[in-house]
Amino acid sequence: MLDTFWELLWYTLLVFAFVAYLIILFHVIVDLFRDRKMSGIAKTLWIIFLVVVPYLAAFVYLIARGSGMAERQIEAQDAAKQATDQYIQKVAGKSSADQIADAKALLDAGTITQAEFDILKSKALS
Protein backbone atom coordinates (compact mmCIF):
# COMPACT_ATOMS: atom_id res chain seq x y z
CA MET A 1 0.00 0.00 0.00
CA LEU A 2 2.51 2.65 1.13
CA ASP A 3 5.77 1.51 -0.41
CA THR A 4 7.96 4.54 0.05
CA PHE A 5 8.57 7.25 2.56
CA TRP A 6 7.28 9.88 0.12
CA GLU A 7 3.97 8.07 -0.31
CA LEU A 8 3.61 7.95 3.47
CA LEU A 9 4.44 11.64 3.73
CA TRP A 10 1.92 12.48 0.98
CA TYR A 11 -0.77 10.36 2.66
CA THR A 12 -0.09 12.05 6.01
CA LEU A 13 -0.34 15.46 4.38
CA LEU A 14 -3.67 14.55 2.79
CA VAL A 15 -5.08 13.28 6.08
CA PHE A 16 -3.90 16.44 7.83
CA ALA A 17 -5.53 18.64 5.18
CA PHE A 18 -8.78 16.72 5.44
CA VAL A 19 -8.90 16.94 9.25
CA ALA A 20 -8.04 20.65 9.12
CA TYR A 21 -10.84 21.17 6.61
CA LEU A 22 -13.31 19.33 8.84
CA ILE A 23 -12.41 21.54 11.79
CA ILE A 24 -12.82 24.68 9.69
CA LEU A 25 -16.07 23.35 8.25
CA PHE A 26 -17.55 22.71 11.70
CA HIS A 27 -16.57 26.20 12.86
CA VAL A 28 -18.10 27.76 9.74
CA ILE A 29 -21.35 25.80 10.09
CA VAL A 30 -21.65 26.65 13.79
CA ASP A 31 -21.01 30.30 12.98
CA LEU A 32 -23.60 30.25 10.20
CA PHE A 33 -26.31 29.02 12.52
CA ARG A 34 -25.16 31.28 15.37
CA ASP A 35 -25.54 34.43 13.24
CA ARG A 36 -29.03 35.80 13.84
CA LYS A 37 -28.62 38.71 11.44
CA MET A 38 -28.11 36.54 8.36
CA SER A 39 -31.20 35.39 6.50
CA GLY A 40 -32.10 31.76 6.00
CA ILE A 41 -31.57 32.08 2.27
CA ALA A 42 -28.03 33.36 2.75
CA LYS A 43 -27.30 30.52 5.16
CA THR A 44 -28.63 28.01 2.66
CA LEU A 45 -26.48 29.49 -0.11
CA TRP A 46 -23.38 29.27 2.08
CA ILE A 47 -24.14 25.62 2.90
CA ILE A 48 -24.62 24.80 -0.81
CA PHE A 49 -21.38 26.64 -1.59
CA LEU A 50 -19.62 24.62 1.14
CA VAL A 51 -20.88 21.36 -0.39
CA VAL A 52 -20.15 22.23 -4.03
CA VAL A 53 -16.69 23.79 -3.64
CA PRO A 54 -15.66 22.86 -0.10
CA TYR A 55 -12.16 24.26 0.38
CA LEU A 56 -12.76 27.40 -1.64
CA ALA A 57 -16.03 28.14 0.16
CA ALA A 58 -14.47 27.65 3.58
CA PHE A 59 -11.60 30.00 2.79
CA VAL A 60 -13.92 32.60 1.24
CA TYR A 61 -16.14 32.43 4.33
CA LEU A 62 -13.14 32.92 6.64
CA ILE A 63 -11.96 35.90 4.61
CA ALA A 64 -15.39 37.50 4.20
CA ARG A 65 -16.84 36.88 7.66
CA GLY A 66 -13.84 35.90 9.80
CA SER A 67 -13.83 38.94 12.07
CA GLY A 68 -17.50 38.49 12.89
CA MET A 69 -16.91 34.86 13.83
CA ALA A 70 -14.85 35.86 16.87
CA GLU A 71 -17.46 38.42 17.96
CA ARG A 72 -20.31 35.93 17.66
CA GLN A 73 -18.34 33.31 19.58
CA ILE A 74 -17.60 35.78 22.39
CA GLU A 75 -21.30 36.75 22.53
CA ALA A 76 -22.29 33.08 22.74
CA GLN A 77 -19.77 32.46 25.53
CA ASP A 78 -21.00 35.51 27.44
CA ALA A 79 -24.61 34.37 27.11
CA ALA A 80 -23.70 30.88 28.31
CA LYS A 81 -21.79 32.33 31.28
CA GLN A 82 -24.70 34.57 32.25
CA ALA A 83 -27.12 31.65 32.03
CA THR A 84 -24.81 29.54 34.18
CA ASP A 85 -24.40 32.32 36.75
CA GLN A 86 -28.17 32.85 36.94
CA TYR A 87 -28.74 29.13 37.40
CA ILE A 88 -26.14 28.92 40.16
CA GLN A 89 -27.64 31.91 41.95
CA LYS A 90 -31.12 30.41 41.64
CA VAL A 91 -30.05 27.01 42.96
CA ALA A 92 -27.74 28.31 45.68
CA GLY A 93 -30.40 30.52 47.21
CA LYS A 94 -29.74 33.46 49.47
CA SER A 95 -26.69 33.95 51.64
CA SER A 96 -26.90 33.87 55.43
CA ALA A 97 -26.64 37.65 55.57
CA ASP A 98 -29.55 38.02 53.12
CA GLN A 99 -31.69 35.62 55.14
CA ILE A 100 -30.94 37.48 58.38
CA ALA A 101 -31.66 40.84 56.71
CA ASP A 102 -35.00 39.52 55.46
CA ALA A 103 -35.86 38.20 58.91
CA LYS A 104 -34.86 41.55 60.48
CA ALA A 105 -37.13 43.36 58.03
CA LEU A 106 -39.99 41.06 59.03
CA LEU A 107 -39.23 41.69 62.72
CA ASP A 108 -39.13 45.46 62.20
CA ALA A 109 -42.44 45.30 60.31
CA GLY A 110 -43.98 43.41 63.21
CA THR A 111 -44.73 40.35 61.09
CA ILE A 112 -42.72 38.01 63.32
CA THR A 113 -41.81 38.03 67.00
CA GLN A 114 -38.34 38.29 68.53
CA ALA A 115 -38.36 34.54 69.26
CA GLU A 116 -39.20 33.73 65.64
CA PHE A 117 -36.45 36.08 64.50
CA ASP A 118 -33.95 34.32 66.77
CA ILE A 119 -34.99 30.93 65.31
CA LEU A 120 -34.62 32.20 61.73
CA LYS A 121 -31.26 33.77 62.57
CA SER A 122 -29.93 30.55 64.12
CA LYS A 123 -31.09 28.56 61.07
CA ALA A 124 -29.37 31.01 58.73
CA LEU A 125 -26.13 30.83 60.68
CA SER A 126 -26.08 27.03 60.89
PDB file of C-alpha atoms in Angstrom:
ATOM      1  CA  MET A   1       0.000   0.000   0.000  1.00  0.00           C
ATOM      2  CA  LEU A   2       2.509   2.645   1.127  1.00  0.00           C
ATOM      3  CA  ASP A   3       5.770   1.513  -0.406  1.00  0.00           C
ATOM      4  CA  THR A   4       7.957   4.538   0.050  1.00  0.00           C
ATOM      5  CA  PHE A   5       8.571   7.249   2.557  1.00  0.00           C
ATOM      6  CA  TRP A   6       7.276   9.878   0.117  1.00  0.00           C
ATOM      7  CA  GLU A   7       3.967   8.073  -0.306  1.00  0.00           C
ATOM      8  CA  LEU A   8       3.606   7.948   3.471  1.00  0.00           C
ATOM      9  CA  LEU A   9       4.437  11.639   3.728  1.00  0.00           C
ATOM     10  CA  TRP A  10       1.925  12.481   0.977  1.00  0.00           C
ATOM     11  CA  TYR A  11      -0.774  10.361   2.657  1.00  0.00           C
ATOM     12  CA  THR A  12      -0.086  12.048   6.007  1.00  0.00           C
ATOM     13  CA  LEU A  13      -0.343  15.463   4.381  1.00  0.00           C
ATOM     14  CA  LEU A  14      -3.674  14.545   2.786  1.00  0.00           C
ATOM     15  CA  VAL A  15      -5.080  13.276   6.084  1.00  0.00           C
ATOM     16  CA  PHE A  16      -3.900  16.443   7.828  1.00  0.00           C
ATOM     17  CA  ALA A  17      -5.527  18.642   5.180  1.00  0.00           C
ATOM     18  CA  PHE A  18      -8.784  16.720   5.444  1.00  0.00           C
ATOM     19  CA  VAL A  19      -8.899  16.936   9.254  1.00  0.00           C
ATOM     20  CA  ALA A  20      -8.038  20.646   9.120  1.00  0.00           C
ATOM     21  CA  TYR A  21     -10.838  21.174   6.608  1.00  0.00           C
ATOM     22  CA  LEU A  22     -13.314  19.334   8.844  1.00  0.00           C
ATOM     23  CA  ILE A  23     -12.405  21.536  11.795  1.00  0.00           C
ATOM     24  CA  ILE A  24     -12.816  24.682   9.691  1.00  0.00           C
ATOM     25  CA  LEU A  25     -16.066  23.346   8.251  1.00  0.00           C
ATOM     26  CA  PHE A  26     -17.551  22.712  11.695  1.00  0.00           C
ATOM     27  CA  HIS A  27     -16.566  26.201  12.858  1.00  0.00           C
ATOM     28  CA  VAL A  28     -18.100  27.758   9.739  1.00  0.00           C
ATOM     29  CA  ILE A  29     -21.352  25.800  10.088  1.00  0.00           C
ATOM     30  CA  VAL A  30     -21.653  26.648  13.790  1.00  0.00           C
ATOM     31  CA  ASP A  31     -21.013  30.302  12.980  1.00  0.00           C
ATOM     32  CA  LEU A  32     -23.598  30.247  10.195  1.00  0.00           C
ATOM     33  CA  PHE A  33     -26.307  29.019  12.522  1.00  0.00           C
ATOM     34  CA  ARG A  34     -25.161  31.282  15.375  1.00  0.00           C
ATOM     35  CA  ASP A  35     -25.536  34.432  13.236  1.00  0.00           C
ATOM     36  CA  ARG A  36     -29.030  35.804  13.835  1.00  0.00           C
ATOM     37  CA  LYS A  37     -28.617  38.712  11.437  1.00  0.00           C
ATOM     38  CA  MET A  38     -28.105  36.537   8.359  1.00  0.00           C
ATOM     39  CA  SER A  39     -31.201  35.392   6.504  1.00  0.00           C
ATOM     40  CA  GLY A  40     -32.095  31.759   6.000  1.00  0.00           C
ATOM     41  CA  ILE A  41     -31.571  32.076   2.265  1.00  0.00           C
ATOM     42  CA  ALA A  42     -28.026  33.363   2.747  1.00  0.00           C
ATOM     43  CA  LYS A  43     -27.296  30.524   5.163  1.00  0.00           C
ATOM     44  CA  THR A  44     -28.626  28.011   2.657  1.00  0.00           C
ATOM     45  CA  LEU A  45     -26.483  29.486  -0.111  1.00  0.00           C
ATOM     46  CA  TRP A  46     -23.385  29.271   2.078  1.00  0.00           C
ATOM     47  CA  ILE A  47     -24.141  25.618   2.899  1.00  0.00           C
ATOM     48  CA  ILE A  48     -24.618  24.804  -0.807  1.00  0.00           C
ATOM     49  CA  PHE A  49     -21.383  26.644  -1.586  1.00  0.00           C
ATOM     50  CA  LEU A  50     -19.623  24.618   1.138  1.00  0.00           C
ATOM     51  CA  VAL A  51     -20.878  21.362  -0.387  1.00  0.00           C
ATOM     52  CA  VAL A  52     -20.152  22.231  -4.027  1.00  0.00           C
ATOM     53  CA  VAL A  53     -16.691  23.794  -3.637  1.00  0.00           C
ATOM     54  CA  PRO A  54     -15.661  22.857  -0.100  1.00  0.00           C
ATOM     55  CA  TYR A  55     -12.159  24.264   0.382  1.00  0.00           C
ATOM     56  CA  LEU A  56     -12.763  27.405  -1.639  1.00  0.00           C
ATOM     57  CA  ALA A  57     -16.034  28.138   0.164  1.00  0.00           C
ATOM     58  CA  ALA A  58     -14.470  27.651   3.584  1.00  0.00           C
ATOM     59  CA  PHE A  59     -11.596  29.998   2.788  1.00  0.00           C
ATOM     60  CA  VAL A  60     -13.915  32.595   1.243  1.00  0.00           C
ATOM     61  CA  TYR A  61     -16.135  32.434   4.335  1.00  0.00           C
ATOM     62  CA  LEU A  62     -13.144  32.920   6.636  1.00  0.00           C
ATOM     63  CA  ILE A  63     -11.963  35.901   4.611  1.00  0.00           C
ATOM     64  CA  ALA A  64     -15.391  37.499   4.203  1.00  0.00           C
ATOM     65  CA  ARG A  65     -16.836  36.881   7.663  1.00  0.00           C
ATOM     66  CA  GLY A  66     -13.844  35.896   9.803  1.00  0.00           C
ATOM     67  CA  SER A  67     -13.834  38.942  12.070  1.00  0.00           C
ATOM     68  CA  GLY A  68     -17.500  38.488  12.892  1.00  0.00           C
ATOM     69  CA  MET A  69     -16.906  34.858  13.830  1.00  0.00           C
ATOM     70  CA  ALA A  70     -14.854  35.860  16.866  1.00  0.00           C
ATOM     71  CA  GLU A  71     -17.455  38.417  17.961  1.00  0.00           C
ATOM     72  CA  ARG A  72     -20.305  35.926  17.664  1.00  0.00           C
ATOM     73  CA  GLN A  73     -18.335  33.307  19.584  1.00  0.00           C
ATOM     74  CA  ILE A  74     -17.601  35.781  22.390  1.00  0.00           C
ATOM     75  CA  GLU A  75     -21.299  36.747  22.533  1.00  0.00           C
ATOM     76  CA  ALA A  76     -22.291  33.076  22.739  1.00  0.00           C
ATOM     77  CA  GLN A  77     -19.771  32.455  25.525  1.00  0.00           C
ATOM     78  CA  ASP A  78     -21.001  35.505  27.442  1.00  0.00           C
ATOM     79  CA  ALA A  79     -24.613  34.365  27.109  1.00  0.00           C
ATOM     80  CA  ALA A  80     -23.695  30.883  28.314  1.00  0.00           C
ATOM     81  CA  LYS A  81     -21.790  32.329  31.278  1.00  0.00           C
ATOM     82  CA  GLN A  82     -24.702  34.570  32.249  1.00  0.00           C
ATOM     83  CA  ALA A  83     -27.116  31.651  32.028  1.00  0.00           C
ATOM     84  CA  THR A  84     -24.812  29.541  34.184  1.00  0.00           C
ATOM     85  CA  ASP A  85     -24.404  32.322  36.747  1.00  0.00           C
ATOM     86  CA  GLN A  86     -28.171  32.852  36.936  1.00  0.00           C
ATOM     87  CA  TYR A  87     -28.739  29.127  37.398  1.00  0.00           C
ATOM     88  CA  ILE A  88     -26.137  28.918  40.162  1.00  0.00           C
ATOM     89  CA  GLN A  89     -27.645  31.912  41.955  1.00  0.00           C
ATOM     90  CA  LYS A  90     -31.121  30.408  41.643  1.00  0.00           C
ATOM     91  CA  VAL A  91     -30.046  27.012  42.958  1.00  0.00           C
ATOM     92  CA  ALA A  92     -27.739  28.312  45.677  1.00  0.00           C
ATOM     93  CA  GLY A  93     -30.405  30.515  47.209  1.00  0.00           C
ATOM     94  CA  LYS A  94     -29.736  33.460  49.473  1.00  0.00           C
ATOM     95  CA  SER A  95     -26.695  33.945  51.641  1.00  0.00           C
ATOM     96  CA  SER A  96     -26.901  33.869  55.425  1.00  0.00           C
ATOM     97  CA  ALA A  97     -26.641  37.648  55.573  1.00  0.00           C
ATOM     98  CA  ASP A  98     -29.549  38.022  53.122  1.00  0.00           C
ATOM     99  CA  GLN A  99     -31.691  35.621  55.142  1.00  0.00           C
ATOM    100  CA  ILE A 100     -30.936  37.476  58.380  1.00  0.00           C
ATOM    101  CA  ALA A 101     -31.658  40.841  56.711  1.00  0.00           C
ATOM    102  CA  ASP A 102     -35.004  39.524  55.455  1.00  0.00           C
ATOM    103  CA  ALA A 103     -35.859  38.196  58.911  1.00  0.00           C
ATOM    104  CA  LYS A 104     -34.859  41.546  60.483  1.00  0.00           C
ATOM    105  CA  ALA A 105     -37.126  43.360  58.032  1.00  0.00           C
ATOM    106  CA  LEU A 106     -39.990  41.057  59.033  1.00  0.00           C
ATOM    107  CA  LEU A 107     -39.229  41.693  62.718  1.00  0.00           C
ATOM    108  CA  ASP A 108     -39.134  45.461  62.196  1.00  0.00           C
ATOM    109  CA  ALA A 109     -42.437  45.305  60.309  1.00  0.00           C
ATOM    110  CA  GLY A 110     -43.982  43.412  63.208  1.00  0.00           C
ATOM    111  CA  THR A 111     -44.731  40.350  61.092  1.00  0.00           C
ATOM    112  CA  ILE A 112     -42.721  38.009  63.318  1.00  0.00           C
ATOM    113  CA  THR A 113     -41.806  38.026  67.001  1.00  0.00           C
ATOM    114  CA  GLN A 114     -38.337  38.289  68.527  1.00  0.00           C
ATOM    115  CA  ALA A 115     -38.362  34.539  69.261  1.00  0.00           C
ATOM    116  CA  GLU A 116     -39.202  33.725  65.645  1.00  0.00           C
ATOM    117  CA  PHE A 117     -36.447  36.082  64.502  1.00  0.00           C
ATOM    118  CA  ASP A 118     -33.950  34.318  66.767  1.00  0.00           C
ATOM    119  CA  ILE A 119     -34.989  30.932  65.310  1.00  0.00           C
ATOM    120  CA  LEU A 120     -34.622  32.203  61.734  1.00  0.00           C
ATOM    121  CA  LYS A 121     -31.262  33.766  62.569  1.00  0.00           C
ATOM    122  CA  SER A 122     -29.932  30.554  64.121  1.00  0.00           C
ATOM    123  CA  LYS A 123     -31.093  28.557  61.066  1.00  0.00           C
ATOM    124  CA  ALA A 124     -29.370  31.013  58.734  1.00  0.00           C
ATOM    125  CA  LEU A 125     -26.128  30.826  60.679  1.00  0.00           C
ATOM    126  CA  SER A 126     -26.081  27.034  60.893  1.00  0.00           C
TER     127      SER A 126
END
